[in-house]
Tab-separated table of C-alpha atoms in Angstrom:
chain	number	residue	atom	x	y	z
Q	1	MET	CA	-34.604	1.888	3.688
Q	2	PRO	CA	-30.865	2.452	3.160
Q	3	ASN	CA	-29.295	5.887	3.580
Q	4	LYS	CA	-26.938	7.886	1.397
Q	5	ILE	CA	-25.235	11.269	1.327
Q	6	VAL	CA	-26.723	13.566	-1.314
Q	7	CYS	CA	-25.249	16.666	-2.934
Q	8	ARG	CA	-28.123	18.820	-4.224
Q	9	THR	CA	-26.278	22.149	-4.271
Q	10	LEU	CA	-22.587	22.646	-5.059
Q	11	GLY	CA	-20.638	24.143	-2.189
Q	12	PRO	CA	-18.858	23.279	1.071
Q	13	PRO	CA	-19.269	19.891	2.807
Q	14	GLU	CA	-21.945	21.328	5.108
Q	15	THR	CA	-24.367	21.460	2.171
Q	16	LEU	CA	-24.454	17.651	2.008
Q	17	ARG	CA	-27.475	15.835	3.435
Q	18	LEU	CA	-28.224	12.336	4.687
Q	19	GLU	CA	-31.278	10.934	2.894
Q	20	SER	CA	-32.988	7.553	2.692
Q	21	PHE	CA	-33.695	5.923	-0.654
Q	22	ALA	CA	-35.485	2.910	-2.066
Q	23	SER	CA	-33.345	0.070	-3.351
Q	24	ALA	CA	-33.725	-0.181	-7.113
Q	25	PRO	CA	-33.914	-3.507	-8.961
Q	26	LEU	CA	-30.652	-4.661	-10.476
Q	27	ALA	CA	-30.189	-4.607	-14.219
Q	28	ALA	CA	-28.764	-7.714	-15.862
Q	29	GLY	CA	-25.112	-8.149	-14.918
Q	30	GLN	CA	-25.175	-5.697	-12.016
Q	31	VAL	CA	-23.952	-6.424	-8.504
Q	32	ARG	CA	-25.425	-4.985	-5.293
Q	33	VAL	CA	-22.901	-4.203	-2.556
Q	34	ALA	CA	-23.866	-3.492	1.043
Q	35	ILE	CA	-21.305	-0.829	1.863
Q	36	ARG	CA	-19.606	-1.033	5.266
Q	37	ALA	CA	-17.085	1.812	4.834
Q	38	ALA	CA	-16.189	4.542	2.353
Q	39	GLY	CA	-12.989	6.535	1.958
Q	40	ILE	CA	-12.769	10.335	1.937
Q	41	ASN	CA	-10.676	11.686	-0.937
Q	42	PHE	CA	-9.834	15.233	-2.004
Q	43	PRO	CA	-11.525	14.696	-5.402
Q	44	ASP	CA	-14.788	14.050	-3.498
Q	45	ILE	CA	-14.438	17.440	-1.791
Q	46	LEU	CA	-13.632	19.161	-5.069
Q	47	MET	CA	-16.550	17.428	-6.803
Q	48	VAL	CA	-19.009	18.607	-4.142
Q	49	ALA	CA	-17.675	22.144	-4.582
Q	50	GLY	CA	-17.949	21.949	-8.371
Q	51	ASP	CA	-14.188	22.344	-8.761
Q	52	TYR	CA	-13.304	18.866	-10.077
Q	53	GLN	CA	-12.899	17.920	-13.733
Q	54	LEU	CA	-15.725	15.376	-13.379
Q	55	LYS	CA	-19.010	17.228	-12.769
Q	56	PRO	CA	-21.888	14.791	-12.116
Q	57	GLU	CA	-25.417	15.969	-12.769
Q	58	LEU	CA	-27.154	17.146	-9.593
Q	59	PRO	CA	-28.239	15.572	-7.346
Q	60	PHE	CA	-25.492	13.002	-6.853
Q	61	THR	CA	-23.834	10.972	-4.107
Q	62	PRO	CA	-20.086	11.530	-3.728
Q	63	GLY	CA	-17.561	8.833	-2.861
Q	64	MET	CA	-15.098	7.208	-5.248
Q	65	GLU	CA	-14.125	4.186	-3.157
Q	66	ALA	CA	-15.944	1.942	-0.718
Q	67	ALA	CA	-15.819	-1.564	0.722
Q	68	GLY	CA	-18.512	-4.000	1.743
Q	69	ASP	CA	-20.272	-7.276	0.996
Q	70	VAL	CA	-21.864	-8.560	-2.202
Q	71	VAL	CA	-25.533	-9.193	-1.320
Q	72	GLU	CA	-27.155	-9.695	-4.728
Q	73	ILE	CA	-26.146	-10.513	-8.302
Q	74	ALA	CA	-28.365	-10.177	-11.370
Q	75	GLY	CA	-27.746	-12.905	-13.906
Q	76	ASP	CA	-24.610	-14.875	-14.625
Q	77	VAL	CA	-21.683	-12.778	-13.429
Q	78	GLY	CA	-18.277	-14.426	-13.319
Q	79	GLY	CA	-15.630	-13.741	-10.719
Q	80	VAL	CA	-17.929	-12.549	-7.931
Q	81	MET	CA	-20.318	-14.344	-5.565
Q	82	VAL	CA	-22.868	-13.347	-2.944
Q	83	GLY	CA	-21.027	-13.038	0.360
Q	84	ASP	CA	-17.744	-11.835	-1.153
Q	85	ARG	CA	-15.986	-9.034	0.721
Q	86	VAL	CA	-15.044	-6.477	-1.913
Q	87	ILE	CA	-13.689	-3.027	-2.657
Q	88	ALA	CA	-15.941	-1.015	-4.968
Q	89	LYS	CA	-14.143	1.320	-7.375
Q	90	LEU	CA	-16.462	4.189	-8.318
Q	91	ARG	CA	-16.374	7.655	-9.848
Q	92	HIS	CA	-19.011	8.719	-7.322
Q	93	GLY	CA	-21.753	7.035	-5.278
Q	94	GLY	CA	-19.732	5.473	-2.453
Q	95	TYR	CA	-21.176	7.483	0.464
Q	96	ALA	CA	-24.182	5.195	0.796
Q	97	GLU	CA	-25.281	2.072	2.619
Q	98	GLU	CA	-25.568	0.202	-0.659
Q	99	ALA	CA	-24.452	0.648	-4.246
Q	100	MET	CA	-25.111	-1.058	-7.552
Q	101	VAL	CA	-21.922	-1.663	-9.511
Q	102	ALA	CA	-20.842	-3.248	-12.760
Q	103	PRO	CA	-19.198	-6.685	-12.639
Q	104	ALA	CA	-15.765	-5.194	-13.366
Q	105	GLN	CA	-15.928	-2.761	-10.447
Q	106	PRO	CA	-15.637	-5.023	-7.371
Q	107	THR	CA	-12.110	-5.957	-6.317
Q	108	PRO	CA	-11.470	-8.613	-3.659
Q	109	LEU	CA	-10.898	-7.118	-0.215
Q	110	PRO	CA	-7.457	-8.243	1.031
Q	111	SER	CA	-7.836	-10.798	3.803
Q	112	THR	CA	-5.480	-8.715	5.964
Q	113	PHE	CA	-7.723	-5.590	5.818
Q	114	ASP	CA	-10.875	-4.496	7.592
Q	115	TYR	CA	-13.559	-2.623	5.655
Q	116	ALA	CA	-12.227	0.857	6.475
Q	117	GLU	CA	-8.756	-0.124	5.275
Q	118	GLY	CA	-10.218	-1.613	2.104
Q	119	ALA	CA	-12.219	1.561	1.465
Q	120	THR	CA	-9.076	3.700	1.703
Q	121	PHE	CA	-6.681	1.518	-0.253
Q	122	LEU	CA	-6.945	1.677	-4.035
Q	123	ALA	CA	-7.228	5.430	-4.614
Q	124	ALA	CA	-4.164	6.433	-2.587
Q	125	HIS	CA	-2.002	3.372	-3.166
Q	126	GLY	CA	-3.119	3.205	-6.793
Q	127	THR	CA	-2.024	6.799	-7.323
Q	128	ALA	CA	1.307	6.121	-5.631
Q	129	HIS	CA	1.903	2.983	-7.712
Q	130	HIS	CA	0.997	4.692	-10.989
Q	131	ALA	CA	3.202	7.683	-10.131
Q	132	LEU	CA	6.296	5.732	-9.135
Q	133	VAL	CA	6.051	2.700	-11.428
Q	134	ASP	CA	4.340	3.919	-14.605
Q	135	ARG	CA	5.284	7.605	-14.687
Q	136	ALA	CA	8.603	8.009	-12.852
Q	137	GLN	CA	9.817	4.433	-13.446
Q	138	ILE	CA	11.746	4.755	-10.212
Q	139	ARG	CA	14.764	2.510	-9.759
Q	140	PRO	CA	16.334	0.952	-6.649
Q	141	GLY	CA	18.882	3.294	-5.082
Q	142	GLU	CA	17.279	6.491	-6.376
Q	143	VAL	CA	16.301	9.249	-3.955
Q	144	LEU	CA	12.595	10.070	-3.667
Q	145	LEU	CA	11.229	13.259	-2.079
Q	146	VAL	CA	7.607	12.897	-0.952
Q	147	HIS	CA	5.699	16.088	-0.184
Q	148	GLY	CA	2.597	15.956	1.989
Q	149	ALA	CA	4.011	12.737	3.389
Q	150	GLY	CA	1.556	12.654	6.301
Q	151	GLY	CA	-1.480	12.500	4.015
Q	152	GLY	CA	-3.100	9.386	2.633
Q	153	VAL	CA	-1.462	9.416	-0.794
Q	154	GLY	CA	1.802	10.705	0.706
Q	155	LEU	CA	2.070	7.849	3.195
Q	156	ALA	CA	1.203	5.361	0.450
Q	157	THR	CA	4.009	6.799	-1.686
Q	158	VAL	CA	6.492	6.581	1.175
Q	159	GLU	CA	5.514	2.951	1.691
Q	160	ILE	CA	5.680	1.957	-1.981
Q	161	GLY	CA	8.810	3.996	-2.650
Q	162	LYS	CA	10.643	2.174	0.114
Q	163	LEU	CA	9.281	-1.163	-1.104
Q	164	LEU	CA	10.693	-0.399	-4.579
Q	165	GLY	CA	14.170	0.237	-3.151
Q	166	ALA	CA	14.310	4.036	-3.072
Q	167	THR	CA	15.849	6.192	-0.373
Q	168	VAL	CA	12.817	8.148	0.839
Q	169	ILE	CA	12.809	11.720	2.144
Q	170	ALA	CA	9.442	12.560	3.700
Q	171	ALA	CA	8.343	16.194	4.021
Q	172	ALA	CA	5.378	17.056	6.255
Q	173	SER	CA	3.879	19.816	8.378
Q	174	SER	CA	4.142	18.224	11.847
Q	175	GLU	CA	6.315	15.891	13.852
Q	176	GLN	CA	3.343	13.506	14.222
Q	177	LYS	CA	3.037	13.216	10.457
Q	178	LEU	CA	6.770	12.675	10.092
Q	179	ALA	CA	6.586	9.942	12.722
Q	180	ALA	CA	3.878	8.204	10.694
Q	181	ALA	CA	6.040	8.493	7.560
Q	182	ARG	CA	9.049	7.019	9.354
Q	183	ALA	CA	6.867	4.148	10.540
Q	184	ARG	CA	6.076	3.480	6.872
Q	185	GLY	CA	9.752	3.369	5.924
Q	186	ALA	CA	10.940	6.939	5.342
Q	187	ASP	CA	14.713	7.251	5.729
Q	188	HIS	CA	14.707	11.002	6.403
Q	189	GLY	CA	12.166	13.562	7.571
Q	190	VAL	CA	11.834	17.238	6.653
Q	191	LEU	CA	9.595	19.501	8.727
Q	192	TYR	CA	8.066	22.339	6.739
Q	193	GLY	CA	8.737	25.679	8.410
Q	194	ALA	CA	11.753	24.558	10.422
Q	195	GLU	CA	14.034	25.630	7.569
Q	196	PRO	CA	13.700	25.731	3.775
Q	197	PHE	CA	13.170	22.138	2.698
Q	198	ARG	CA	15.405	22.539	-0.352
Q	199	GLU	CA	18.360	23.240	1.970
Q	200	VAL	CA	17.622	20.138	4.032
Q	201	VAL	CA	17.321	18.012	0.896
Q	202	LYS	CA	20.626	19.292	-0.451
Q	203	ARG	CA	22.276	18.515	2.869
Q	204	ILE	CA	20.847	14.990	2.981
Q	205	THR	CA	21.964	14.297	-0.600
Q	206	ASP	CA	25.382	15.992	-0.264
Q	207	GLY	CA	24.308	18.631	-2.777
Q	208	ARG	CA	23.306	16.166	-5.489
Q	209	GLY	CA	19.533	16.538	-5.177
Q	210	VAL	CA	16.731	14.016	-5.542
Q	211	ASP	CA	15.850	11.835	-8.506
Q	212	VAL	CA	12.069	11.851	-8.090
Q	213	VAL	CA	9.719	14.407	-6.499
Q	214	PHE	CA	6.171	13.377	-5.578
Q	215	ASP	CA	4.119	16.550	-5.212
Q	216	PRO	CA	0.423	16.623	-4.250
Q	217	VAL	CA	0.845	20.136	-2.804
Q	218	GLY	CA	1.901	22.409	-5.679
Q	219	GLY	CA	2.357	26.148	-5.292
Q	220	GLU	CA	5.612	27.265	-3.735
Q	221	VAL	CA	6.449	23.663	-2.815
Q	222	PHE	CA	6.604	22.706	-6.491
Q	223	GLU	CA	8.686	25.746	-7.400
Q	224	GLN	CA	11.216	25.121	-4.623
Q	225	SER	CA	11.401	21.428	-5.534
Q	226	LEU	CA	12.889	22.440	-8.881
Q	227	ARG	CA	15.844	23.822	-6.915
Q	228	CYS	CA	16.792	20.569	-5.182
Q	229	ILE	CA	16.717	17.998	-7.972
Q	230	ALA	CA	19.442	15.903	-9.562
Q	231	PHE	CA	20.110	15.821	-13.291
Q	232	GLY	CA	17.444	13.796	-15.073
Q	233	ALA	CA	14.971	14.130	-12.211
Q	234	ARG	CA	11.265	13.426	-12.633
Q	235	LEU	CA	8.772	15.739	-10.929
Q	236	LEU	CA	5.387	14.117	-10.397
Q	237	VAL	CA	2.496	16.585	-10.326
Q	238	VAL	CA	-0.220	14.850	-8.319
Q	239	GLY	CA	-2.317	17.728	-6.969
Q	240	PHE	CA	-2.450	21.351	-5.981
Q	241	THR	CA	-3.753	21.565	-2.406
Q	242	GLY	CA	-1.320	24.444	-1.857
Q	243	GLY	CA	-2.068	26.227	-5.136
Q	244	VAL	CA	-0.962	25.849	-8.743
Q	245	GLY	CA	2.821	25.859	-9.088
Q	246	VAL	CA	4.784	27.521	-11.867
Q	247	ALA	CA	7.480	25.538	-13.660
Q	248	LYS	CA	10.694	27.514	-14.126
Q	249	THR	CA	11.512	26.197	-17.569
Q	250	ASN	CA	15.162	27.239	-17.314
Q	251	LEU	CA	15.571	24.949	-14.286
Q	252	VAL	CA	13.796	22.097	-16.087
Q	253	LEU	CA	16.175	22.512	-19.029
Q	254	ILE	CA	19.383	22.876	-16.998
Q	255	LYS	CA	18.614	19.747	-14.978
Q	256	GLY	CA	17.347	17.727	-17.944
Q	257	ALA	CA	14.240	17.182	-15.830
Q	258	SER	CA	10.780	15.869	-16.701
Q	259	VAL	CA	7.521	17.226	-15.277
Q	260	LEU	CA	4.905	14.467	-15.331
Q	261	GLY	CA	1.193	14.702	-14.624
Q	262	VAL	CA	-0.280	11.858	-12.580
Q	263	ARG	CA	-3.894	10.761	-13.160
Q	264	ALA	CA	-4.100	7.144	-12.089
Q	265	GLY	CA	-7.824	6.700	-12.689
Q	266	GLU	CA	-7.836	8.272	-16.140
Q	267	ALA	CA	-4.758	6.269	-17.160
Q	268	ALA	CA	-6.545	3.030	-16.235
Q	269	ARG	CA	-9.705	4.053	-18.098
Q	270	ARG	CA	-7.650	4.697	-21.224
Q	271	ASP	CA	-5.555	1.543	-20.787
Q	272	PRO	CA	-7.475	-1.074	-18.743
Q	273	ALA	CA	-4.492	-3.461	-18.820
Q	274	LEU	CA	-2.473	-0.871	-16.917
Q	275	GLY	CA	-5.128	-0.731	-14.192
Q	276	THR	CA	-5.396	-4.520	-14.012
Q	277	ALA	CA	-1.640	-4.919	-13.497
Q	278	ARG	CA	-1.635	-2.157	-10.878
Q	279	ILE	CA	-4.419	-3.735	-8.819
Q	280	ALA	CA	-2.837	-7.190	-9.068
Q	281	ALA	CA	0.455	-5.827	-7.694
Q	282	LEU	CA	-1.263	-3.921	-4.885
Q	283	LEU	CA	-3.394	-6.903	-3.835
Q	284	GLN	CA	-0.348	-9.156	-3.755
Q	285	TRP	CA	1.579	-6.684	-1.598
Q	286	ALA	CA	-1.426	-6.327	0.706
Q	287	GLU	CA	-1.757	-10.087	1.191
Q	288	GLU	CA	1.969	-10.266	1.915
Q	289	GLY	CA	1.605	-7.546	4.554
Q	290	ARG	CA	3.883	-5.134	2.699
Q	291	VAL	CA	1.367	-2.300	2.247
Q	292	ARG	CA	-1.521	-1.100	4.422
Q	293	PRO	CA	-3.537	2.125	4.620
Q	294	HIS	CA	-3.114	4.234	7.745
Q	295	VAL	CA	-6.654	5.241	8.803
Q	296	SER	CA	-6.417	7.944	11.447
Q	297	HIS	CA	-10.152	8.696	11.718
Q	298	ARG	CA	-13.329	6.634	11.327
Q	299	LEU	CA	-16.612	8.546	11.470
Q	300	PRO	CA	-20.248	7.512	10.910
Q	301	LEU	CA	-21.840	8.238	7.546
Q	302	GLN	CA	-23.876	11.178	8.819
Q	303	ASP	CA	-20.664	12.945	9.895
Q	304	VAL	CA	-19.495	13.380	6.305
Q	305	ALA	CA	-18.916	17.142	6.673
Q	306	PRO	CA	-16.621	16.836	9.750
Q	307	ALA	CA	-14.849	13.949	7.992
Q	308	MET	CA	-14.157	16.096	4.929
Q	309	ARG	CA	-13.033	18.971	7.139
Q	310	LEU	CA	-10.348	16.723	8.669
Q	311	LEU	CA	-8.719	16.571	5.228
Q	312	MET	CA	-9.343	20.194	4.369
Q	313	ASP	CA	-7.862	21.400	7.683
Q	314	ARG	CA	-4.869	19.013	7.451
Q	315	LYS	CA	-5.830	17.288	10.704
Q	316	ALA	CA	-5.838	13.764	9.344
Q	317	ILE	CA	-2.753	11.560	9.285
Q	318	GLY	CA	-3.193	9.117	6.440
Q	319	ARG	CA	-6.791	8.383	5.563
Q	320	VAL	CA	-10.290	9.170	6.852
Q	321	ALA	CA	-13.137	6.656	6.493
Q	322	LEU	CA	-16.906	6.820	6.842
Q	323	THR	CA	-18.417	3.728	8.476
Q	324	MET	CA	-21.918	2.339	8.004
């Protein structure tokens, strides 16, 4: 019998349990995927704690992205065949050895990726693409400040920002994370704690400030970012791992700035064409070798709690994957 991670009680990752389950018959049009790897994302951690906007009915299996092989198809389903290597896009259910998905959910696994890379690709790189292309509409030659640049979504944003022609300033909490960001194309690095990052940014930009801020951190980081932006800047609010930031509306007004929320998944659910174009662009870049997830840790499925703790304790560089 296959295994899965089950959340029966909301709380910390240590409340999760590995359980076996019986494979259910497929409904017409469904696809069964034997999962080989699943990505750890902050929304998974928040969902298990009951702190995410999506609150599945208990018990549930977390995991919003996975990769594996199509092993069974019920009925006539176009675009997918048994034996295909795919990425499964889910709202939850990915931390399992198999999953049943709708025909629209599997995405071809890039030929250049292994399963762990495929399972850590679309959430982070999809968020980065939506933020920079759809929300900020970043232009070649603009200056992009990426906070949390050593994390999975941060590194993806560094990579895509550079690909789109921006000058990229990466801000991170360690020299190792800055080194990873530079390897992905960052032009400049800012080490939190060495000196106020807004002073470093002003020095790098000769006092002008940055055009786009990518902020998955929030809190004081967001507030200080308002003090190192150029006129007409766009501040992308992606998360709040450091707390909820407060927008100084006088600074937004003076700089003619825009504060933009970034919800890549919800945007694609509301406008499927937007999601289709995003995935097509990402898959093309992946096949061309221009983008690739950085997976710093790969742990077995039963080690889901330590895997989540790597993100929570800021010990991961890039992404963390569970392997089956």
